[in-house]
């Protein structure tokens, strides 16, 4: 296993060293950049190194220079030391703040090391960013699992936990003490407690009075962390690694590294964040029982790191901001990062206030259900749209989750009443929880209807009651109704008799991670990927169609006993996959030769465009929304005709020209589903409802 780890690391480093110009390395005294330098030497690379030095750290453990110089000598590497003074920091601070695309407490160190690299004439540099997240270098890998074990009981007795938290807060001066009972018992909560600078109850004092409070921002953040853990990564190390990578690294470290290096025209490469590397290492990145964190990384170079580098306590790539802030930035004895964040806010937020006054944006609140385990599509549908529009000059979006899960009469009534009292310019009920629109103002309500599938399952008075509560009344109360396909639009108009002019088609968007990934096609070992196993997915007829064909059928979803027995009776080469995360699902698309979604009913059919975007031919149905979604880039067949399904699959296998034409048409088809297009459609929808006279 250590050999496999080293091989995977060397392979990533080798690929990141490919360049038309010399590649340098940002070198600290830590394991990440030191091991990266050693691995570069292993694969024949000879990058020069640059290290930052500060007068305030001279002779102290925080000084990176002595050990970095030892590392450079150890690996026979040209080494440049760049000294940064307080005067230079103060001189560069306006430019640093201007380069940020949003306020952040990070990026200053990378700004100066990138500046040094540019002065040396570099254009490309490597960074050890990602080593802590992958190999468990942060204290969070120790603390978060410990807190969850100790405090999980608090989730079952919330009132007692709240009282205990207040008592702890009074007895201890640390600002996070009060939050231990409230947050420490869950994985997302404990991670938030570890990484958060301010607790929610501190923000009223920390933020300026004109900045409106967002009571649901915390709930949204915790929900995003919770989604990172679905499906369960399987170990304490993996859970923390996923949250560190998907939270702190993605939202802060990578983003701040991007603007701070691009400001100096430096291309930054991060071999330890390589997707192929993460996929190859998997659990091997975790320290084994009795091993110290990151031992797999520090032993990966053929020539091991010096002992004093391996044994040095973790400090991070520091700058002496806490010394540079001086009396003008200090707030008692609070941690320097909180003080620095206050100074950033004092500098940045007046500009935000001025811009907001001069260019008022439409304030939209997305009303969304709380996650129910096993049902996540609705919750994810608008995540990227919100992210895309949060940087928009015309629209300001916030998320407000239901107080209660969508179960029972009284909880739903309470959430609908609260939705009616929402003070934003517009409210948008984002799907499934249509009852939130019962009492909202039609002139400021957008309702998204995903499908009418439930109406097909119900009969008699139950259907009539559900139809009135979930469709007739909410649709009547909405100023604009958006649907995800023209098929759903026609169904909704037929069911409710609503004005067709109020119903707009806005498709779900295609995630940016789905891009063409060509692969060789072998007619002797065809891999067919089927997404979903529910009755409407029609998998039984697909099994019958491929029986006797030399193919492997890969099914994503939990098979019933009946479906398993049917596959066995047909002697199918079957692979069943359950609870795949996003990366694993993407990998299955890439491995597939053909993708099928020959359903009897779909409100949209997202796997169609995901497969087309990857560059895989799709066989789908002639019914419902699927021909509309597939366009010219899909093969459509009658889902009840087993012979037609078999013929369509066999032709794709046998006819290379036909297969190529279908793939190319599919790649062109998906451009209409890209995020900027879909987010722009929602922007126009909000603008037309908020300003009908201007829109007219």
XYZ file of C-alpha atoms in Angstrom:
696
model
C 0.000 0.000 0.000
C 2.757 2.567 0.717
C 4.180 1.795 -2.736
C 0.751 2.352 -4.318
C 0.408 5.684 -2.509
C 3.817 6.816 -3.722
C 3.025 5.695 -7.292
C -0.229 7.631 -7.315
C 1.461 10.747 -5.927
C 4.305 10.581 -8.443
C 1.840 10.160 -11.293
C -0.049 13.300 -10.251
C 3.155 15.309 -9.817
C 4.478 14.138 -13.187
C 1.352 15.392 -14.953
C 1.396 18.742 -13.140
C 5.009 19.363 -14.148
C 4.154 19.313 -17.866
C 4.710 22.867 -19.098
C 6.244 24.928 -21.882
C 7.959 27.114 -19.260
C 9.891 26.308 -16.073
C 7.744 25.327 -13.083
C 8.565 26.553 -9.567
C 7.292 25.530 -6.146
C 6.016 27.483 -3.140
C 8.096 25.971 -0.334
C 7.334 26.241 3.371
C 8.831 24.212 6.194
C 5.903 21.789 6.253
C 5.373 18.233 5.118
C 3.076 19.053 2.178
C 5.377 21.271 0.129
C 8.466 19.360 1.301
C 7.083 16.007 0.151
C 5.910 17.636 -3.072
C 9.450 18.856 -3.744
C 10.833 15.375 -3.077
C 8.291 13.809 -5.421
C 9.233 16.321 -8.121
C 12.829 15.155 -7.861
C 11.656 11.516 -8.019
C 10.028 12.049 -11.426
C 12.901 14.059 -12.861
C 11.558 17.535 -12.165
C 13.882 20.302 -11.010
C 11.684 23.167 -9.815
C 13.238 26.167 -8.121
C 11.685 27.032 -4.758
C 10.642 30.286 -3.107
C 9.934 30.853 0.594
C 8.542 33.859 2.452
C 10.366 35.242 5.460
C 9.217 37.836 8.021
C 11.216 39.883 10.527
C 8.587 39.265 13.201
C 9.212 35.494 13.004
C 13.025 35.586 13.039
C 14.406 33.116 15.586
C 10.952 31.683 16.359
C 9.234 28.401 15.477
C 6.948 30.292 13.086
C 9.911 31.161 10.850
C 9.655 29.028 7.705
C 13.053 29.988 6.311
C 15.565 27.749 8.177
C 13.750 24.449 7.609
C 12.702 25.425 4.082
C 16.360 26.124 3.292
C 17.237 22.717 4.730
C 14.577 21.073 2.544
C 15.894 22.831 -0.556
C 19.429 21.691 0.214
C 18.175 18.171 1.021
C 16.677 17.893 -2.458
C 19.416 19.913 -4.201
C 16.982 22.638 -5.287
C 17.695 26.317 -6.097
C 16.111 28.311 -3.283
C 14.961 31.931 -3.158
C 14.020 33.693 0.075
C 11.710 36.697 -0.121
C 11.427 38.966 2.941
C 8.162 40.825 3.527
C 7.943 43.789 5.909
C 5.049 45.456 7.647
C 5.534 48.486 5.424
C 5.120 46.373 2.280
C 1.991 44.764 3.724
C 0.446 48.166 4.442
C 1.444 49.387 0.984
C -0.075 46.327 -0.748
C -3.215 46.077 1.403
C -5.429 48.230 -0.874
C -4.398 46.121 -3.875
C -5.022 42.904 -1.915
C -8.524 44.008 -0.969
C -9.219 45.125 -4.531
C -8.133 41.739 -5.914
C -10.514 39.819 -3.644
C -13.784 39.025 -5.401
C -15.423 38.707 -1.994
C -14.208 39.401 1.562
C -11.873 36.764 2.995
C -9.409 36.422 5.841
C -7.102 34.237 3.744
C -4.915 34.721 0.680
C -2.404 37.262 2.026
C 0.390 34.697 2.267
C -0.270 33.441 -1.257
C -0.407 37.042 -2.525
C 3.142 37.725 -1.381
C 4.654 34.398 -2.437
C 3.019 34.807 -5.875
C 4.409 38.336 -6.011
C 7.860 36.931 -5.256
C 7.430 34.292 -7.969
C 6.518 36.949 -10.496
C 9.580 39.003 -9.545
C 11.653 35.900 -10.299
C 10.100 35.684 -13.761
C 8.005 32.592 -13.022
C 4.731 31.857 -14.774
C 3.773 28.492 -13.232
C 4.133 27.286 -9.637
C 3.192 24.224 -7.596
C 1.582 24.342 -4.163
C 1.162 21.669 -1.486
C -2.434 22.759 -0.921
C -4.676 19.747 -0.334
C -2.277 17.594 1.660
C -3.982 18.288 4.983
C -7.436 17.555 3.580
C -6.394 14.281 1.943
C -3.996 12.883 4.528
C -5.561 14.174 7.758
C -3.227 16.968 8.793
C -5.730 19.284 10.496
C -6.714 19.109 14.188
C -10.292 18.694 12.945
C -9.505 15.059 12.086
C -8.984 14.503 15.810
C -11.483 16.919 17.344
C -14.601 16.543 15.192
C -15.017 12.741 15.660
C -14.303 13.151 19.377
C -16.967 15.823 19.796
C -19.528 13.778 17.871
C -18.923 10.763 20.119
C -19.107 12.792 23.318
C -22.050 15.031 22.463
C -24.353 13.025 20.178
C -26.761 12.589 23.116
C -27.534 16.321 23.004
C -29.509 15.911 19.752
C -32.085 13.771 21.579
C -32.707 16.254 24.428
C -32.379 19.665 22.731
C -33.843 21.754 25.556
C -31.564 20.240 28.172
C -28.622 20.656 25.806
C -29.509 24.312 25.219
C -29.615 24.987 28.967
C -26.323 23.159 29.459
C -24.783 25.145 26.618
C -25.775 28.456 28.173
C -24.277 27.357 31.489
C -21.034 26.300 29.804
C -20.961 29.630 27.969
C -21.161 31.526 31.248
C -18.444 29.432 32.886
C -15.988 29.605 29.969
C -14.778 32.716 28.166
C -14.200 31.079 24.765
C -16.859 32.280 22.290
C -17.498 28.737 21.005
C -18.157 27.225 24.429
C -21.884 27.917 24.285
C -22.117 26.240 20.882
C -20.652 22.906 21.986
C -23.970 21.408 23.083
C -25.916 22.818 20.138
C -23.548 21.838 17.347
C -20.974 19.353 18.641
C -23.142 16.226 18.457
C -23.472 16.014 14.653
C -20.809 15.791 11.966
C -21.834 18.987 10.119
C -22.365 20.832 13.411
C -19.052 19.788 14.924
C -17.212 20.774 11.752
C -18.969 24.152 11.717
C -17.969 24.631 15.342
C -14.353 23.837 14.500
C -14.106 26.080 11.432
C -16.488 28.933 12.249
C -14.991 32.286 13.275
C -18.131 33.655 14.911
C -21.110 31.909 16.439
C -24.541 32.890 15.053
C -25.480 34.842 18.183
C -22.322 36.949 17.846
C -23.098 38.240 14.355
C -25.466 40.978 15.500
C -22.511 42.586 17.272
C -19.851 41.646 14.713
C -21.731 42.789 11.582
C -22.730 46.397 10.873
C -26.290 47.390 11.735
C -27.303 47.966 8.090
C -26.400 44.405 7.062
C -29.653 42.386 7.251
C -29.609 39.248 9.361
C -30.083 35.982 7.495
C -31.481 33.503 10.022
C -31.382 30.642 7.528
C -27.765 31.085 6.410
C -26.591 28.715 9.150
C -29.211 26.110 8.255
C -28.176 26.307 4.606
C -24.504 25.870 5.493
C -25.206 22.867 7.724
C -27.378 21.307 5.046
C -24.641 21.733 2.450
C -22.204 19.977 4.785
C -24.740 17.222 5.391
C -25.057 16.622 1.653
C -21.313 16.114 1.409
C -21.793 13.117 3.705
C -24.414 11.427 1.495
C -23.785 8.600 1.021
C -21.825 8.071 4.221
C -18.077 8.082 3.365
C -17.686 5.218 5.837
C -15.014 6.322 8.333
C -14.218 9.196 10.682
C -11.246 10.218 8.533
C -13.271 10.135 5.313
C -16.121 12.189 6.796
C -13.810 14.964 7.970
C -11.805 14.786 4.733
C -14.949 15.262 2.644
C -16.057 18.263 4.725
C -12.602 19.853 4.739
C -12.272 19.384 0.975
C -15.803 20.436 0.104
C -15.933 23.232 2.675
C -12.777 25.006 3.796
C -10.566 23.993 0.869
C -13.047 24.592 -1.943
C -14.721 27.722 -0.584
C -11.705 29.443 0.939
C -8.262 28.009 0.225
C -8.694 27.312 -3.484
C -10.694 30.453 -4.158
C -8.243 32.689 -2.296
C -5.271 30.992 -3.939
C -6.881 31.658 -7.309
C -7.367 35.430 -6.991
C -4.078 36.014 -5.170
C -1.969 34.195 -7.788
C -3.882 35.453 -10.807
C -3.346 39.012 -9.562
C 0.352 38.409 -10.339
C -0.274 36.364 -13.526
C 0.928 33.145 -11.897
C -0.689 29.842 -12.855
C -0.988 27.817 -9.641
C -1.080 24.022 -9.828
C -2.130 21.773 -6.934
C -1.066 18.137 -7.507
C -2.543 17.017 -4.166
C -6.041 18.111 -5.244
C -5.953 16.055 -8.439
C -9.211 14.147 -8.999
C -7.422 11.060 -10.317
C -5.134 11.035 -7.278
C -8.036 11.219 -4.837
C -9.831 8.439 -6.685
C -6.775 6.165 -6.638
C -5.827 6.710 -3.009
C -9.232 6.487 -1.330
C -8.914 5.044 2.191
C -5.136 4.599 1.807
C -4.688 8.305 2.548
C -5.897 7.833 6.134
C -3.246 7.144 8.785
C -3.330 3.602 10.090
C -3.826 2.833 13.761
C -0.820 4.150 15.676
C 0.501 6.215 12.756
C 0.771 9.971 12.959
C -1.174 12.109 10.481
C 0.260 12.441 6.971
C 2.762 9.637 7.471
C 1.833 8.242 4.037
C 2.707 11.576 2.429
C 5.965 12.206 4.253
C 7.303 8.736 3.399
C 6.260 8.910 -0.271
C 9.443 10.559 -1.684
C 12.233 8.112 -2.480
C 14.480 10.233 -0.310
C 12.544 10.724 2.967
C 11.987 14.148 4.471
C 14.485 15.325 7.094
C 13.457 14.170 10.581
C 13.146 17.691 11.991
C 10.701 18.568 9.192
C 8.623 15.436 9.814
C 8.524 16.069 13.559
C 7.811 19.809 13.382
C 4.414 20.746 14.862
C 1.923 21.954 12.266
C 1.772 25.760 11.981
C 0.422 26.380 8.479
C 1.807 28.890 5.989
C 1.628 31.918 8.295
C 1.963 35.673 7.957
C 2.385 37.980 10.961
C -0.910 39.791 10.409
C -1.668 39.688 14.131
C 1.511 41.733 14.717
C 0.840 44.074 11.802
C -2.699 44.888 12.907
C -1.392 46.681 15.982
C -3.640 48.558 18.360
C -5.850 49.813 15.557
C -7.130 46.349 14.761
C -7.128 44.515 18.066
C -10.307 43.618 19.947
C -9.298 42.628 23.472
C -7.560 39.262 23.498
C -9.645 37.571 20.844
C -8.002 35.275 18.236
C -6.207 37.219 15.508
C -8.365 35.738 12.728
C -11.479 37.291 14.267
C -9.700 40.641 14.556
C -8.512 40.431 10.939
C -12.025 39.569 9.767
C -13.369 42.686 11.498
C -10.808 44.830 9.690
C -11.689 43.239 6.357
C -15.356 43.972 7.088
C -14.648 47.595 8.002
C -12.793 48.021 4.710
C -15.080 46.054 2.426
C -18.631 46.457 3.678
C -19.060 50.220 3.162
C -18.449 49.597 -0.537
C -21.073 46.852 -0.484
C -23.488 49.212 1.299
C -22.910 51.973 -1.259
C -23.344 49.629 -4.205
C -26.518 48.191 -2.681
C -27.989 51.678 -2.259
C -27.112 52.741 -5.798
C -28.128 49.479 -7.481
C -30.913 47.816 -5.479
C -31.319 44.163 -6.327
C -34.477 42.075 -6.337
C -34.528 40.184 -3.046
C -35.678 36.606 -3.617
C -36.154 33.972 -0.921
C -36.044 30.336 -1.992
C -38.475 28.342 0.156
C -37.293 24.764 0.335
C -38.114 21.607 2.240
C -35.819 20.135 4.844
C -33.935 17.104 3.617
C -35.621 13.740 4.069
C -33.143 10.878 4.135
C -33.103 9.146 0.779
C -34.669 12.064 -1.120
C -32.208 14.719 -2.235
C -32.963 15.706 -5.826
C -35.229 18.637 -4.948
C -32.741 20.002 -2.441
C -29.926 19.964 -4.981
C -31.873 21.314 -7.941
C -31.366 25.001 -7.118
C -28.011 24.931 -5.286
C -25.931 25.881 -8.322
C -28.553 28.367 -9.544
C -28.371 30.193 -6.213
C -24.598 30.188 -6.365
C -24.612 31.532 -9.926
C -27.068 34.330 -9.144
C -25.475 35.378 -5.854
C -22.878 37.287 -7.844
C -25.567 38.834 -10.042
C -26.116 42.591 -10.026
C -29.881 42.265 -10.476
C -30.890 39.518 -8.039
C -30.080 38.722 -4.404
C -31.083 35.223 -3.298
C -31.288 33.677 0.147
C -32.426 30.209 1.177
C -35.038 29.631 3.840
C -35.638 26.048 4.878
C -38.886 24.788 6.322
C -38.965 24.695 10.098
C -40.257 21.116 9.886
C -39.898 18.126 7.564
C -42.699 17.874 5.004
C -44.806 15.456 7.064
C -48.106 15.866 8.885
C -50.810 18.532 8.779
C -49.769 20.902 11.572
C -46.070 21.209 10.565
C -47.112 21.978 6.993
C -49.640 24.570 8.121
C -46.991 26.238 10.302
C -44.493 26.385 7.447
C -47.111 27.724 5.026
C -48.039 30.475 7.516
C -44.410 31.456 7.925
C -43.942 31.502 4.141
C -46.838 33.962 3.833
C -45.058 36.322 6.242
C -41.772 36.306 4.314
C -40.630 39.907 3.696
C -38.544 39.520 0.528
C -39.527 41.131 -2.762
C -40.281 37.669 -4.150
C -40.639 34.165 -2.745
C -39.873 31.089 -4.819
C -41.255 27.709 -3.744
C -38.589 25.505 -5.287
C -40.494 22.279 -5.778
C -42.391 19.507 -3.977
C -43.603 21.620 -1.012
C -46.254 23.411 -3.074
C -48.385 24.059 0.028
C -45.993 26.858 1.018
C -47.797 28.965 -1.591
C -51.246 28.584 0.025
C -51.254 32.090 1.513
C -48.490 33.930 -0.306
C -49.076 37.048 -2.402
C -49.578 36.056 -6.071
C -47.849 39.233 -7.221
C -44.620 38.088 -5.601
C -44.724 34.271 -5.714
C -42.883 31.903 -8.056
C -43.824 28.223 -7.834
C -41.777 25.421 -9.404
C -43.660 22.223 -10.279
C -41.366 19.316 -11.101
C -43.973 16.810 -12.294
C -47.492 15.487 -11.784
C -46.453 11.903 -11.128
C -48.291 11.596 -7.788
C -51.595 12.324 -9.512
C -51.059 9.188 -11.620
C -50.776 7.025 -8.497
C -53.820 8.287 -6.572
C -57.484 7.523 -7.149
C -60.874 8.766 -5.981
C -61.259 11.329 -3.184
C -57.575 11.067 -2.223
C -56.576 12.206 -5.681
C -59.109 15.026 -5.656
C -57.979 16.305 -2.238
C -54.273 16.033 -3.036
C -54.790 17.717 -6.398
C -56.581 20.661 -4.801
C -54.017 21.120 -1.985
C -50.820 20.437 -3.968
C -51.698 21.745 -7.419
C -54.940 23.725 -7.818
C -54.581 26.084 -4.842
C -50.792 26.691 -5.037
C -50.895 27.250 -8.809
C -53.741 29.728 -8.347
C -51.711 31.625 -5.716
C -48.536 31.895 -7.813
C -47.771 34.824 -10.080
C -45.487 32.641 -12.188
C -45.291 28.853 -12.325
C -42.089 27.306 -13.667
C -41.944 23.707 -14.849
C -38.981 21.601 -15.912
C -40.298 20.420 -19.283
C -42.933 21.259 -21.863
C -44.481 17.869 -21.141
C -45.000 18.850 -17.493
C -46.387 22.203 -18.645
C -49.035 20.496 -20.772
C -49.922 18.107 -17.952
C -50.202 20.898 -15.390
C -52.403 23.074 -17.603
C -54.667 20.096 -18.345
C -54.957 19.177 -14.651
C -55.473 22.663 -13.185
C -56.927 24.696 -16.039
C -54.506 27.528 -15.230
C -53.655 30.356 -17.619
C -50.957 29.014 -19.996
C -49.304 32.447 -20.037
C -48.344 32.053 -16.369
C -46.576 28.701 -16.870
C -42.951 28.964 -18.038
C -40.578 26.136 -18.949
C -37.152 26.454 -17.301
C -35.140 23.268 -17.581
C -32.931 21.833 -14.826
C -29.315 22.761 -15.436
C -26.444 20.495 -16.334
C -23.560 20.543 -13.879
C -20.242 21.864 -15.212
C -18.479 18.646 -14.198
C -20.153 16.822 -17.095
C -17.853 17.414 -20.066
C -16.878 15.185 -23.034
C -14.652 12.248 -22.051
C -13.948 10.218 -25.220
C -13.077 6.546 -24.892
C -12.491 3.622 -27.226
C -15.593 1.533 -28.001
C -15.190 -2.244 -27.974
C -18.062 -4.176 -29.547
C -17.055 -7.323 -27.647
C -17.416 -5.941 -24.123
C -20.094 -3.256 -24.201
C -20.977 -1.653 -20.878
C -24.583 -0.379 -20.656
C -25.382 2.000 -17.805
C -28.953 2.208 -16.471
C -29.820 4.920 -13.926
C -32.677 4.035 -11.550
C -34.693 0.975 -10.579
C -38.139 2.344 -9.629
C -41.140 0.940 -11.527
C -41.253 3.809 -14.032
C -37.621 3.100 -15.040
C -38.828 0.041 -16.996
C -35.761 -1.996 -16.095
C -37.566 -5.317 -16.509
C -38.056 -4.753 -20.239
C -34.458 -3.553 -20.564
C -33.267 -6.816 -18.971
C -35.397 -8.792 -21.407
C -34.028 -6.774 -24.333
C -30.342 -7.363 -23.516
C -30.751 -11.049 -22.630
C -28.257 -13.036 -24.680
C -26.327 -9.963 -25.835
C -22.571 -9.829 -25.004
C -22.958 -6.823 -22.713
C -22.509 -5.876 -19.072
C -25.532 -4.142 -17.562
C -24.557 -1.690 -14.810
C -27.554 -0.594 -12.741
C -27.380 2.381 -10.377
C -30.075 1.927 -7.734
C -31.329 -0.704 -5.321
C -32.736 -3.735 -7.139
C -35.798 -5.490 -5.772
C -35.732 -9.229 -5.183
C -38.004 -9.641 -8.197
C -35.598 -7.682 -10.394
C -32.632 -9.709 -9.139
C -34.456 -12.951 -9.844
C -35.334 -11.745 -13.335
C -31.707 -10.858 -14.073
C -30.644 -14.290 -12.865
C -33.241 -16.001 -15.050
C -31.843 -14.168 -18.099
C -28.258 -15.032 -17.060
C -27.260 -11.363 -17.316
C -23.797 -10.024 -16.607
C -25.171 -7.572 -14.038
C -23.446 -5.048 -11.755
C -25.633 -3.383 -9.124
C -24.395 -0.129 -7.536
C -26.083 1.603 -4.601
C -25.557 4.954 -2.819
C -23.009 6.408 -5.227
C -21.725 9.884 -4.504
C -21.408 12.458 -7.264
C -17.814 11.551 -8.132
C -18.596 7.833 -8.270
C -21.609 8.409 -10.502
C -19.508 10.564 -12.810
C -16.940 7.759 -12.996
C -19.661 5.290 -14.030
C -20.787 7.589 -16.831
C -17.194 7.739 -18.046
C -16.819 3.944 -17.975
C -20.089 3.366 -19.840
C -20.377 2.731 -23.569
C -24.155 3.279 -23.783
C -26.586 4.868 -21.316
C -30.265 3.907 -21.114
C -33.284 5.698 -19.646
C -36.207 3.932 -21.323
C -38.732 4.985 -18.714
C -42.509 4.870 -18.911
C -42.707 8.247 -17.129
C -40.267 11.081 -16.409
C -40.850 14.705 -15.496
C -37.515 15.521 -17.147
C -34.821 12.833 -17.376
C -31.535 14.325 -16.178
C -29.427 11.195 -16.956
C -30.109 11.814 -20.656
C -28.216 15.100 -20.794
C -25.578 13.968 -18.289
C -24.707 11.058 -20.583
C -24.782 13.259 -23.691
C -22.440 15.764 -22.056
C -19.924 13.007 -21.261
C -20.130 11.862 -24.885
C -22.109 8.647 -24.525
C -24.975 7.559 -26.812
C -28.365 7.434 -25.092
C -31.370 5.208 -25.691
C -34.514 6.681 -24.161
C -38.308 6.698 -24.550
C -40.747 8.195 -27.017
C -43.080 9.212 -24.170
C -43.415 12.098 -21.688
C -40.530 14.583 -21.539
C -37.771 12.343 -22.831
C -37.892 13.141 -26.581
C -37.973 16.847 -25.683
C -34.891 16.497 -23.469
C -32.884 14.201 -25.758
C -33.479 16.336 -28.845
C -31.613 15.098 -31.918
C -28.948 13.540 -29.727
C -30.831 10.516 -28.423
C -32.343 7.306 -29.785
C -36.016 7.125 -28.764
C -37.994 3.879 -28.665
C -41.407 2.727 -27.495
C -40.729 1.729 -23.850
C -43.206 -1.173 -24.111
C -41.554 -2.663 -27.229
C -38.767 -5.010 -26.117
C -37.764 -5.816 -29.700
C -37.365 -2.104 -30.541
C -35.174 -1.594 -27.478
C -32.937 -4.478 -28.530
C -32.681 -3.240 -32.135
C -31.714 0.280 -30.994
C -28.986 -1.046 -28.703
C -27.658 -3.490 -31.295
C -27.407 -0.780 -33.956
C -25.421 1.473 -31.624
C -23.042 -1.419 -30.984
C -22.638 -2.466 -34.638
C -22.776 0.837 -36.552
C -19.820 3.094 -35.663
C -20.944 5.954 -37.940
C -24.425 5.942 -36.434
C -22.969 5.855 -32.929
C -20.631 8.768 -33.670
C -23.464 10.863 -35.131
C -25.620 10.276 -32.045
C -22.751 11.230 -29.716
C -21.961 14.442 -31.619
C -25.621 15.465 -31.718
C -25.877 14.839 -27.983
C -22.887 17.050 -27.190
C -24.501 19.880 -29.160
C -27.887 19.290 -27.521
C -26.706 19.818 -23.934
C -25.541 23.395 -24.459
C -29.104 24.627 -23.893
C -29.008 23.159 -20.381
C -25.802 24.833 -19.169
C -25.955 26.702 -15.857
C -25.518 30.290 -17.173
C -28.452 29.745 -19.553
C -30.746 28.319 -16.870
C -29.744 30.846 -14.189
C -30.348 33.616 -16.723
C -33.867 32.288 -17.315
C -34.621 32.508 -13.599
C -33.186 36.032 -13.491
C -35.583 37.113 -16.255
C -38.461 35.369 -14.493
C -37.788 37.274 -11.254
C -37.364 40.576 -13.073
C -40.646 40.194 -14.960
C -42.610 39.403 -11.811
C -40.967 42.113 -9.698
C -41.118 44.812 -12.410
C -43.954 43.917 -14.796
C -44.144 47.410 -16.300
C -40.416 47.449 -17.115
C -40.537 43.878 -18.440
C -43.451 44.794 -20.716
